[in-house]
XYZ file of C-alpha atoms in Angstrom:
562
model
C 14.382 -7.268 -9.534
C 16.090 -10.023 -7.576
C 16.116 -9.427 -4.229
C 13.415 -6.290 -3.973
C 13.589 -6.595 -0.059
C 16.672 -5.208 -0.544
C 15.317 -1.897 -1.609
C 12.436 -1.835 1.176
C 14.061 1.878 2.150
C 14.117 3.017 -1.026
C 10.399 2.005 -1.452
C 9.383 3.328 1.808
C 10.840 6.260 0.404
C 9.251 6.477 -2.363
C 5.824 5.931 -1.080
C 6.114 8.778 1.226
C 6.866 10.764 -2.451
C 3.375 9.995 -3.335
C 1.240 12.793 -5.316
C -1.557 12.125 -3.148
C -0.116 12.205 -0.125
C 2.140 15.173 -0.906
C -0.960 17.134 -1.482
C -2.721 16.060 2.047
C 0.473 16.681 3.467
C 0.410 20.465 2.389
C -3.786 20.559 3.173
C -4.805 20.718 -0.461
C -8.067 20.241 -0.939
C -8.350 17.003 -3.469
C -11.098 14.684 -4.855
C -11.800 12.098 -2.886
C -9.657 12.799 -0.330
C -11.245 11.394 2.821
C -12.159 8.031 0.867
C -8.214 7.478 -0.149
C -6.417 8.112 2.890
C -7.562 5.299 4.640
C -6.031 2.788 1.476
C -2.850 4.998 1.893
C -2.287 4.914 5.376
C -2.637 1.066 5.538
C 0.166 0.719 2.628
C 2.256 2.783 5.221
C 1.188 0.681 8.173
C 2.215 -2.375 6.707
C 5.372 -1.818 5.213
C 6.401 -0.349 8.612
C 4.924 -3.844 10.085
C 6.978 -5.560 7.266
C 10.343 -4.350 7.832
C 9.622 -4.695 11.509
C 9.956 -8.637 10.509
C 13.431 -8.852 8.812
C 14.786 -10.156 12.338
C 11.922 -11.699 13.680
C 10.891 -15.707 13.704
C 9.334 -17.084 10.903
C 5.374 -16.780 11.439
C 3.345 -19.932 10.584
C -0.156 -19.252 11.024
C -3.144 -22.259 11.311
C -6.217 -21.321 9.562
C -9.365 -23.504 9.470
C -12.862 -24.445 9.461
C -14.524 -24.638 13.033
C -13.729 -27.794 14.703
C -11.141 -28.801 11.914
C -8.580 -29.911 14.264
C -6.208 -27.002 14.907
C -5.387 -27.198 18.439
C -4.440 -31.220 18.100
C -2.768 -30.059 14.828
C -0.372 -28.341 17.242
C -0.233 -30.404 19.840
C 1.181 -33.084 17.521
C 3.191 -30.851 15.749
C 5.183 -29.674 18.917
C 4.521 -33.278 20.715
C 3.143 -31.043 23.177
C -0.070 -30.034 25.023
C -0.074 -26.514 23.811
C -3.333 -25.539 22.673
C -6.768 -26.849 24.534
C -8.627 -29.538 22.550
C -12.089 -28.963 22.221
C -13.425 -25.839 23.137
C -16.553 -23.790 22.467
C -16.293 -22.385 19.756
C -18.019 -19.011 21.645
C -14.652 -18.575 23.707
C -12.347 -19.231 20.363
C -9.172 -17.025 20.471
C -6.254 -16.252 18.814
C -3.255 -17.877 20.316
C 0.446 -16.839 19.792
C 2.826 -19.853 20.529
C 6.562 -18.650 21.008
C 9.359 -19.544 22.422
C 10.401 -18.580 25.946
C 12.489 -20.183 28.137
C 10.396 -19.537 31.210
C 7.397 -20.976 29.976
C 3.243 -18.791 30.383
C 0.451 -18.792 29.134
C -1.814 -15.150 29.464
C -4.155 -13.238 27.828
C -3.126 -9.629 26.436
C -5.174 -7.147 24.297
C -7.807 -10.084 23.509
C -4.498 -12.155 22.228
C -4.007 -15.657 24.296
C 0.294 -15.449 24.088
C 1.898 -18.950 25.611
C 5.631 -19.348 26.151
C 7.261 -22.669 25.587
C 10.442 -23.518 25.559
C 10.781 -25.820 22.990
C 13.923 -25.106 20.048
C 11.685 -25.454 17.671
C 10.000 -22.683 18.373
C 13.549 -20.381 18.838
C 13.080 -19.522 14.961
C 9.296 -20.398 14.178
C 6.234 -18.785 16.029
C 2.840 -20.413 15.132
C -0.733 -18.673 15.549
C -4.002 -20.676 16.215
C -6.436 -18.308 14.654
C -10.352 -19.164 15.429
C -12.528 -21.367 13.257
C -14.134 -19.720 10.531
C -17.084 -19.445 11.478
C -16.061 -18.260 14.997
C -14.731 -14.973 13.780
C -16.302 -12.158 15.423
C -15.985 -8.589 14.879
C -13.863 -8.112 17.878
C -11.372 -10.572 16.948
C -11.347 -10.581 12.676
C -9.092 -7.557 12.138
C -6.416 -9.196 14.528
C -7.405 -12.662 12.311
C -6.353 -10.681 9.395
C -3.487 -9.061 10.176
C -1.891 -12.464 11.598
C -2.756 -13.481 8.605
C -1.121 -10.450 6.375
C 2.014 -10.768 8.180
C 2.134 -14.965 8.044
C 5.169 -16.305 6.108
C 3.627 -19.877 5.807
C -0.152 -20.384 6.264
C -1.555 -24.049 7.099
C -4.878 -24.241 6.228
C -7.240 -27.124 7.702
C -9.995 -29.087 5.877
C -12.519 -31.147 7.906
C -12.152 -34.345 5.751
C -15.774 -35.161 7.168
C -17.372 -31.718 6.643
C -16.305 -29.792 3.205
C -18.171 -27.212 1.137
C -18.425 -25.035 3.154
C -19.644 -21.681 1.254
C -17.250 -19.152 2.829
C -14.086 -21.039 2.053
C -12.617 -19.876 -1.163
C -13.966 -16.183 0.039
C -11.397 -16.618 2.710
C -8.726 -18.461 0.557
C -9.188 -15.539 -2.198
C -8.064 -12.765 0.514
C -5.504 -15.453 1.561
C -3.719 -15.699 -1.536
C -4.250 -11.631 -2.471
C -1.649 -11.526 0.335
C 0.806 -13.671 -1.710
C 1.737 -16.150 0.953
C 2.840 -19.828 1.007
C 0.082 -21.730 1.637
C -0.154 -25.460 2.112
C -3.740 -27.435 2.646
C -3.881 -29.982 5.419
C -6.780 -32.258 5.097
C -7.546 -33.386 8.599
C -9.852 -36.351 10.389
C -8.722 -38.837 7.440
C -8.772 -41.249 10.124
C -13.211 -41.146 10.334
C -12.956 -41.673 6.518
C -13.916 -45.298 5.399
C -13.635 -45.875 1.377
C -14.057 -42.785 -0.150
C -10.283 -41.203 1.001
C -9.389 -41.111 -2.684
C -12.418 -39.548 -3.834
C -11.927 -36.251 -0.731
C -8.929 -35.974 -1.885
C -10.063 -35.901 -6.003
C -12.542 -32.958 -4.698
C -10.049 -31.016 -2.329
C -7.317 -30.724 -5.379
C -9.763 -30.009 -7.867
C -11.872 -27.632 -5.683
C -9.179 -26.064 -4.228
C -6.102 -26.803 -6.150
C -5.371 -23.558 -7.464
C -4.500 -21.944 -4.117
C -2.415 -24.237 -2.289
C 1.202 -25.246 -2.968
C 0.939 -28.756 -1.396
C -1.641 -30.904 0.418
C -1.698 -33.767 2.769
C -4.002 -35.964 4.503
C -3.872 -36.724 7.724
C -5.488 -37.644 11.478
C -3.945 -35.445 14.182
C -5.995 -37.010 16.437
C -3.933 -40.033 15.987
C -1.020 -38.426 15.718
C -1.819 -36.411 18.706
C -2.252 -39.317 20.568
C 0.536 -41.273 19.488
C 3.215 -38.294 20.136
C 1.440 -37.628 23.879
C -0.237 -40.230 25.330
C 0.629 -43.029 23.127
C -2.889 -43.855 23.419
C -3.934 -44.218 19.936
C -7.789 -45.356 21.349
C -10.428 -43.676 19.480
C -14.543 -43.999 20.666
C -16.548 -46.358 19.728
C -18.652 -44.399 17.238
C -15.792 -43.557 15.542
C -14.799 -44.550 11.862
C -11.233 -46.048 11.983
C -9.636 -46.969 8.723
C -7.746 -49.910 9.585
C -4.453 -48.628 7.976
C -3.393 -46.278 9.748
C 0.222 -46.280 8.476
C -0.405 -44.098 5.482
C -1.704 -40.984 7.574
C 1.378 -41.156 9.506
C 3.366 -41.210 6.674
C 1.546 -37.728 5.193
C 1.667 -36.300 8.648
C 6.062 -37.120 8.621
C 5.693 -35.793 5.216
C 4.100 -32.966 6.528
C 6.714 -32.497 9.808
C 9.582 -32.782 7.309
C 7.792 -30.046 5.034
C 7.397 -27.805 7.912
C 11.159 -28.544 9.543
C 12.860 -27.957 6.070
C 10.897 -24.395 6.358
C 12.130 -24.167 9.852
C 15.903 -24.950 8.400
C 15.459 -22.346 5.593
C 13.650 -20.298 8.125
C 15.778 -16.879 6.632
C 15.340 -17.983 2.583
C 11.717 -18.716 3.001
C 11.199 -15.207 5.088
C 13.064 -13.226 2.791
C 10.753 -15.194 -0.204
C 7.516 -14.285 1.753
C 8.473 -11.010 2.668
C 9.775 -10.034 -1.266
C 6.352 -11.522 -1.759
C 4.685 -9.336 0.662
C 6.268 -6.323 -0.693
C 5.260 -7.255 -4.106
C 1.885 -6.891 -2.988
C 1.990 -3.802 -1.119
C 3.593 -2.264 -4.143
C 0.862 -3.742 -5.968
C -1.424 -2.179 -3.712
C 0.160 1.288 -4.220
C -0.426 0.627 -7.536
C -4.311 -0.003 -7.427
C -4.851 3.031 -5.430
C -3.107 5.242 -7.601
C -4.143 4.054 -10.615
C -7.563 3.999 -9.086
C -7.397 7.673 -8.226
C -5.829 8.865 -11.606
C -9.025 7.043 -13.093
C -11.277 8.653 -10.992
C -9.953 11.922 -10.776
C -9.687 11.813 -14.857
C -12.873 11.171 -14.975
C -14.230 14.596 -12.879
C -11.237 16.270 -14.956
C -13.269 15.175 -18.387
C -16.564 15.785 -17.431
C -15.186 19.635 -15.762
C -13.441 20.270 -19.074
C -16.710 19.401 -21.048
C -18.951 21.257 -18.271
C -17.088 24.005 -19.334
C -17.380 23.376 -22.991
C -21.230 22.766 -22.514
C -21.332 25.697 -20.762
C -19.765 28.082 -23.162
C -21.849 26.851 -26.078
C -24.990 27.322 -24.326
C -23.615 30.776 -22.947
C -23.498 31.269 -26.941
C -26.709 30.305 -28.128
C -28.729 31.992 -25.125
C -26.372 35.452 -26.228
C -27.636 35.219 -29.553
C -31.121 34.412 -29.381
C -31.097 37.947 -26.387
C -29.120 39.790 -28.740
C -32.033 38.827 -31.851
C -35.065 39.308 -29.395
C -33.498 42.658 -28.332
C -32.566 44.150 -31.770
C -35.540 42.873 -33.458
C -37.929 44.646 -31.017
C -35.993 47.575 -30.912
C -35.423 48.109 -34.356
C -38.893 46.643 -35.530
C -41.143 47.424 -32.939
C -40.231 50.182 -30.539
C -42.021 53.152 -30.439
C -43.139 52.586 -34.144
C -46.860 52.961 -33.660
C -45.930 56.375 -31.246
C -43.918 57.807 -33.849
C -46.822 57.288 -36.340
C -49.414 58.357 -34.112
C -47.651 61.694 -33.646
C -46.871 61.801 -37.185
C -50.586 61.631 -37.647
C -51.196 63.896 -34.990
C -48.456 66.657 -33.354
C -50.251 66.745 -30.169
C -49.530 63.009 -29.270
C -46.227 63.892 -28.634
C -46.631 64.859 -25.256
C -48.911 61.594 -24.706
C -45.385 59.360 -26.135
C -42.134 61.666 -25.563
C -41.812 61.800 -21.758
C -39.562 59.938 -19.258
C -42.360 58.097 -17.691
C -43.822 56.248 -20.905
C -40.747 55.201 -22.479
C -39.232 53.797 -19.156
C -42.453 52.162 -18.712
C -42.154 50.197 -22.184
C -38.512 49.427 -22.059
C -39.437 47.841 -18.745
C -41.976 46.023 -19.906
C -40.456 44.241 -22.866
C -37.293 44.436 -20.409
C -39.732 41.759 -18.180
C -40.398 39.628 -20.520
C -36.984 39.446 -21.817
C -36.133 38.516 -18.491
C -38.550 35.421 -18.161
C -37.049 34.163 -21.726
C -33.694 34.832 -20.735
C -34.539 32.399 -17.510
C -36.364 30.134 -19.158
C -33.812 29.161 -21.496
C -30.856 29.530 -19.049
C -33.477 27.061 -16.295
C -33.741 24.229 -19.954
C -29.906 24.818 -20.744
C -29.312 23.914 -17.502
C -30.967 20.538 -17.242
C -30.013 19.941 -20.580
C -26.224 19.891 -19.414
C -26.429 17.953 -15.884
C -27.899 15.048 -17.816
C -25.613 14.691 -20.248
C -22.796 15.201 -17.631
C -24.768 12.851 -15.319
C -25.110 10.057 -18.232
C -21.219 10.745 -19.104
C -20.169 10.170 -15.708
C -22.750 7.202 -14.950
C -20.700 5.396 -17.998
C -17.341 5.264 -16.246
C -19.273 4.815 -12.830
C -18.285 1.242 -13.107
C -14.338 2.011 -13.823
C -14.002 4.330 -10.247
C -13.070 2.415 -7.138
C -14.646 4.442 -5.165
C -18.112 3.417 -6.732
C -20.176 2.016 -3.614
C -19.466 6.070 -1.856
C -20.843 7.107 -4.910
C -23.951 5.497 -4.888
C -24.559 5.794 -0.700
C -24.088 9.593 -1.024
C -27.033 11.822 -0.448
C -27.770 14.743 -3.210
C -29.987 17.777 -3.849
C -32.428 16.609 -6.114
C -32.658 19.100 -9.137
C -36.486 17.827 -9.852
C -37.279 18.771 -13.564
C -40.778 20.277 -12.489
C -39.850 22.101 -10.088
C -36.209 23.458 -11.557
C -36.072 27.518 -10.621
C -32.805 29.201 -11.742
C -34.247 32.331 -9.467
C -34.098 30.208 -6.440
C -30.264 28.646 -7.110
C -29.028 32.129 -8.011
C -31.089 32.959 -4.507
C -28.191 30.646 -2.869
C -25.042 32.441 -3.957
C -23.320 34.433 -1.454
C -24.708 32.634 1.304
C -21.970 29.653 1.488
C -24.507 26.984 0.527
C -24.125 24.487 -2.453
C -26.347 23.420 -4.769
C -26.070 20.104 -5.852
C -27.525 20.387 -9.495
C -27.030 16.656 -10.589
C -30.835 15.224 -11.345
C -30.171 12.880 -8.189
C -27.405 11.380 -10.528
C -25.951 8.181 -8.417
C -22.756 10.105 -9.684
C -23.092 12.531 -7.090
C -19.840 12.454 -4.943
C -21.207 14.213 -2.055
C -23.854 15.424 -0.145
C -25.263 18.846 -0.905
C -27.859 20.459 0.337
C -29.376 24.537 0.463
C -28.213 26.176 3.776
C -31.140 27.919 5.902
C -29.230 31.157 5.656
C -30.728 31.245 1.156
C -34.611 31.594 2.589
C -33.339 35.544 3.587
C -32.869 36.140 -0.349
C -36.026 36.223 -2.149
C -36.624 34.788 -5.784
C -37.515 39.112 -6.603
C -34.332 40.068 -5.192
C -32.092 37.539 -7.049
C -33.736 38.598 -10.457
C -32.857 41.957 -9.341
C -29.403 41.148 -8.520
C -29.273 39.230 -12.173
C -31.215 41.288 -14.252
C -32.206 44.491 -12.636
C -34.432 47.493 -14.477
C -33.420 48.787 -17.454
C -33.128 53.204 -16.624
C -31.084 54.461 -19.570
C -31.285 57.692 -17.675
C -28.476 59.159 -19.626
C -30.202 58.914 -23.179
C -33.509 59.765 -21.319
C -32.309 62.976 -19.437
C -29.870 63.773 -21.960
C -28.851 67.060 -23.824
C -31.287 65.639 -26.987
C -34.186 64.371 -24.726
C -34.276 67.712 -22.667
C -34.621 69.828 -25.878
C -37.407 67.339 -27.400
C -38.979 67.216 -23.598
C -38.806 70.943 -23.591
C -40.007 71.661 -26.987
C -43.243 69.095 -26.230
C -43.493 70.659 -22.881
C -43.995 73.817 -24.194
C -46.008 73.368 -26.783
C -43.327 74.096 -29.696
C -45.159 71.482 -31.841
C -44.037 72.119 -35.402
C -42.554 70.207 -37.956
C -38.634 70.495 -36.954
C -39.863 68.682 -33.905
C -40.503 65.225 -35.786
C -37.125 65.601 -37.025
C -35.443 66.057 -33.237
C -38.087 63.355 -32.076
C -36.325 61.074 -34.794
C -32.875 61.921 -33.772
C -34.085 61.332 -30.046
C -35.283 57.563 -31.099
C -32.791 56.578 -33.277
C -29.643 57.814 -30.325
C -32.334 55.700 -27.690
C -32.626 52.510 -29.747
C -28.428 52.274 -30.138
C -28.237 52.756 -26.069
C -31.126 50.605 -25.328
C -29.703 47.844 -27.528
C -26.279 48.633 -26.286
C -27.230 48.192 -22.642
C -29.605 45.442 -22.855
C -27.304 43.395 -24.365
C -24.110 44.494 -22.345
C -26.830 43.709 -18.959
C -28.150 39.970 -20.188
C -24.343 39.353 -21.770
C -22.925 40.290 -18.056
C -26.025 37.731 -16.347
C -24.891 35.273 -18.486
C -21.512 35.139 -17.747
C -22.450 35.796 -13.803
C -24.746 32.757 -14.286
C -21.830 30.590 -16.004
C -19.231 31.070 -13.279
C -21.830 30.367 -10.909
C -23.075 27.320 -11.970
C -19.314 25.764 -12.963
C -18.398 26.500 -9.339
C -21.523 24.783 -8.037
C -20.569 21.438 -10.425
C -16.994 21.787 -8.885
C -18.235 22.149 -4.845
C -20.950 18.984 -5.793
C -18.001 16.976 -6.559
C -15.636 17.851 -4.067
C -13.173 19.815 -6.561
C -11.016 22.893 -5.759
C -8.326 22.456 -8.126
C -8.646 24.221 -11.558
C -8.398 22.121 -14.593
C -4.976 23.149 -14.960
C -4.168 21.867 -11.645
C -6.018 18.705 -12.194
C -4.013 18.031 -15.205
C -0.707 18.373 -13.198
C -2.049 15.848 -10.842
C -2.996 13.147 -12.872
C 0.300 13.545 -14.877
C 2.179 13.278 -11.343
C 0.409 10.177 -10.452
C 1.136 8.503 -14.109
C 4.671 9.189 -13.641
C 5.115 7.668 -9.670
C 3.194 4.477 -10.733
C 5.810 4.359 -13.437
C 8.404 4.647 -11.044
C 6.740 2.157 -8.643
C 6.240 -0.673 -11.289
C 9.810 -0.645 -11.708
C 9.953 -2.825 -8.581
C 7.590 -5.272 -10.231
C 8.921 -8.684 -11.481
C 7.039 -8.995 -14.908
């Protein structure tokens, strides 16, 4: 695009057309959405700060090591005694140098503002920002937004102290910002022989950030401009040609003054620069998102697969232990013994006994049917866990990730009666194996110890009475005829009749009952994986999302010189 700050509305615009924020704007309830706003709103912020600048001064900001020489910087510079030489660096501020006719110097919201009237300064402000190493919490996010919204940056080297460790942390952030930057090496005038040599180890060190460099003294210069009183102390190391540094430091006035006469080209370059990068920005986030969200979209869809195949196998195996025992085992030896003997019948056919055995197998059914529900379980949260901890590394929002607290499900002490205990009682149960994947806290609210482990089996899997086989038209005639002693040998045949209709019904309802848990147990547990990680969108939902957000950062990169 050629001229991109030409289109800043139509960008703004677009931004506030942003899947993301469309859905915060209507209160949807989206992953991650506390950790992304605060990227989002800053995008906002500054291109509200940037077109806030199309008719301001060019902003040249001084950045620095402690002690580098800033404040004499600008006093030669504006051949005026600006900026205080010298001071601690405990009472370093920022200071805003502008132009006003009726000249000040005051302090406002922590920001030292002086007024000179000088023309220079009618289309250039410049801002002394503290020494490195004199940044302090209080003053470093009004550092770095000077810094943000700089259209030149002059950055100064102690030619007598460099190395320093934090440097190319702070010239990294510098040049994320896309701005002009220029390197100033200062103090060349306490250099003796090795000149050449600082100036080999500045361009080689830090070469690939600046677009120029020069070497100067503005002490000297200082001096020479103000007092012309070029007298240094006695300790000091004095090259004897001194000619040369004034030369770079002209070089570096006419450098500066041809910004100052293309004052509008070079803001219109920095700020096309600067909206580069915000769009750039817009990009990461989103892009960011989309990966992250694709990733919980993935890992729902297989959840869900996982789920259903392990809803399958635990169906099957029920549906064999159930027809098995009723088909092979159920009242087999009763039916025998009253074969044997007539009289047993009254022992075998009454409501009492055969509720009592269908119960009992009913029990144990129920501890297998837990057992493998409590193992399919695990089974899936740490494959899901080990799925997710493989793209951990490709989600931006990693470091949340890892600092957020979870609900242990402990392999030894795993109880499926205790999470189904929790349903219904607005807690969630973070079932991720203390997976560093876990988005957010989760924890079991006081209001589960009311529900017992007895009465959530109940709830689950409650007694099997089949009371309409048992009390049926068939079971009252065979309870009659036993009742009343009409033992003969038509009996066997309605006793037969009686099993065979009570073995369809039991297996019928069993399987209907542990078919029905199942499913209860499924829904339960895929809503639990959704609250752990923050979701309340449906898959479907999801989908549209991440399609939304492919299609805007397709529309954004189209203000992206490639």
């Amino acid at each position: 695009m050629k001229n991109r700050i030409d289109h800043i509305s139509d960008i703004k615009e677009l931004l506030f057309k942003s899947p993301v924020r469309k859905c915060m704007e209507n209160q949807y309830n989206i992953p991650f959405k506390d950790l992304v706003l605060e990227n989002l709103n800053d995008v906002l912020d500054n291109i509200e700060i940037l077109e806030g600048k199309i008719d301001n001064p060019l902003k040249i900001v001084i950045v620095g090591e402690v002690k580098s020489g800033k404040s004499s910087f600008i006093n030669a510079f504006l051949s005026k005694e600006v900026s205080e030489v010298d001071v601690l660096e405990a009472t370093s501020d920022i200071i805003e140098i502008t132009y006003d006719k009726e000249e000040y110097d005051e302090i406002y919201e922590d920001i030292r503002r002086i007024g000179v009237d000088l023309e220079e300064l009618k289309k250039i402000n410049i801002v002394d920002t503290p020494g490195l190493k004199s940044i302090t919490v209080k003053n470093e996010q009004k550092t770095l937004k000077y810094i943000q919204n700089a259209d030149l940056i002059l950055f100064l080297f102690d030619a007598t102290h460099l190395g320093q460790d934090d440097i190319e942390e702070v010239l990294d952030l510098i040049v994320s910002y896309k701005k002009p930057l220029v390197g100033i090496i200062n103090k060349c005038d306490l250099l003796e022989s090795n000149k050449l040599e600082i100036e080999e180890y500045i361009k080689n060190e830090y070469g690939i950030y600046m677009d120029d460099f020069f070497m100067i003294s503005s002490y000297l210069e200082y001096q020479d401009r103000i007092s012309k009183n070029a007298e240094v102390g006695s300790t000091d190391l004095v090259i004897s040609n001194y000619s040369e540094l004034k030369e770079n430091f002209l070089n570096l006035s006419k450098y500066i003054e041809n910004v100052y006469y293309s004052c509008d080209e070079t803001k219109l370059s920095s700020m096309s620069l600067s909206l580069e990068a915000i769009i750039h920005k817009e990009i990461i986030n989103h892009h960011d998102y989309k990966k992250s969200i694709s990733v919980l979209n993935d890992e729902l869809i297989r959840y869900e697969k996982l789920l259903d195949n392990k809803f399958n196998y635990i169906n099957s195996k029920i549906n064999f232990e159930i027809e098995n025992w009723v088909n092979e085992i159920f009242l087999v030896d009763e039916l025998n013994n009253i074969k044997d003997n007539i009289e047993n019948a009254s022992v075998y056919i009454n409501e009492k006994y055969i509720n009592g055995i269908i119960n009992k197998k009913k029990s144990e059914l129920d501890n297998l049917f837990f057992e493998e529900w409590t193992e399919c379980l695990k089974e899936i949260n740490n494959e899901i866990n080990e799925d997710i901890n493989k793209h951990i590394n490709n989600i931006n929002y990693k470091k949340k990730l890892l600092d957020a607290p979870v609900f242990k499900f402990d392999d030894d002490k795993v109880d499926l009666n205790e999470m189904l205990a929790t349903v219904g009682t607005g807690a969630i149960l973070g079932a991720t194996s203390g997976s560093i994947a876990s988005i957010y806290a989760a924890s079991i609210g006081s209001s589960s110890a009311t529900l017992t482990i007895g009465s959530a089996m109940m709830s689950y899997c409650p007694p099997l009475l089949l009371a309409g086989t048992i009390t049926g038209a068939l079971a009252k005639l065979v309870y009659h005829k036993v009742k009343s002693n009409q033992k003969n040998k038509d009996i066997l045949d309605d006793i037969d009749n009686f099993i065979q209709e009570l073995q369809i019904n039991i297996i019928s309802e069993l399987k209907e009952g542990y078919y029905n848990s199942s499913k209860d147990i499924v829904d339960t547990t895929q809503s639990i994986f959704k609250s752990s990680k923050s979701i309340f969108m449906n898959k479907y939902e999801l989908q549209k999302l991440i399609d939304e957000l492919e299609l805007y950062i397709k529309q954004l990169k189209k203000y992206i010189n490639n």
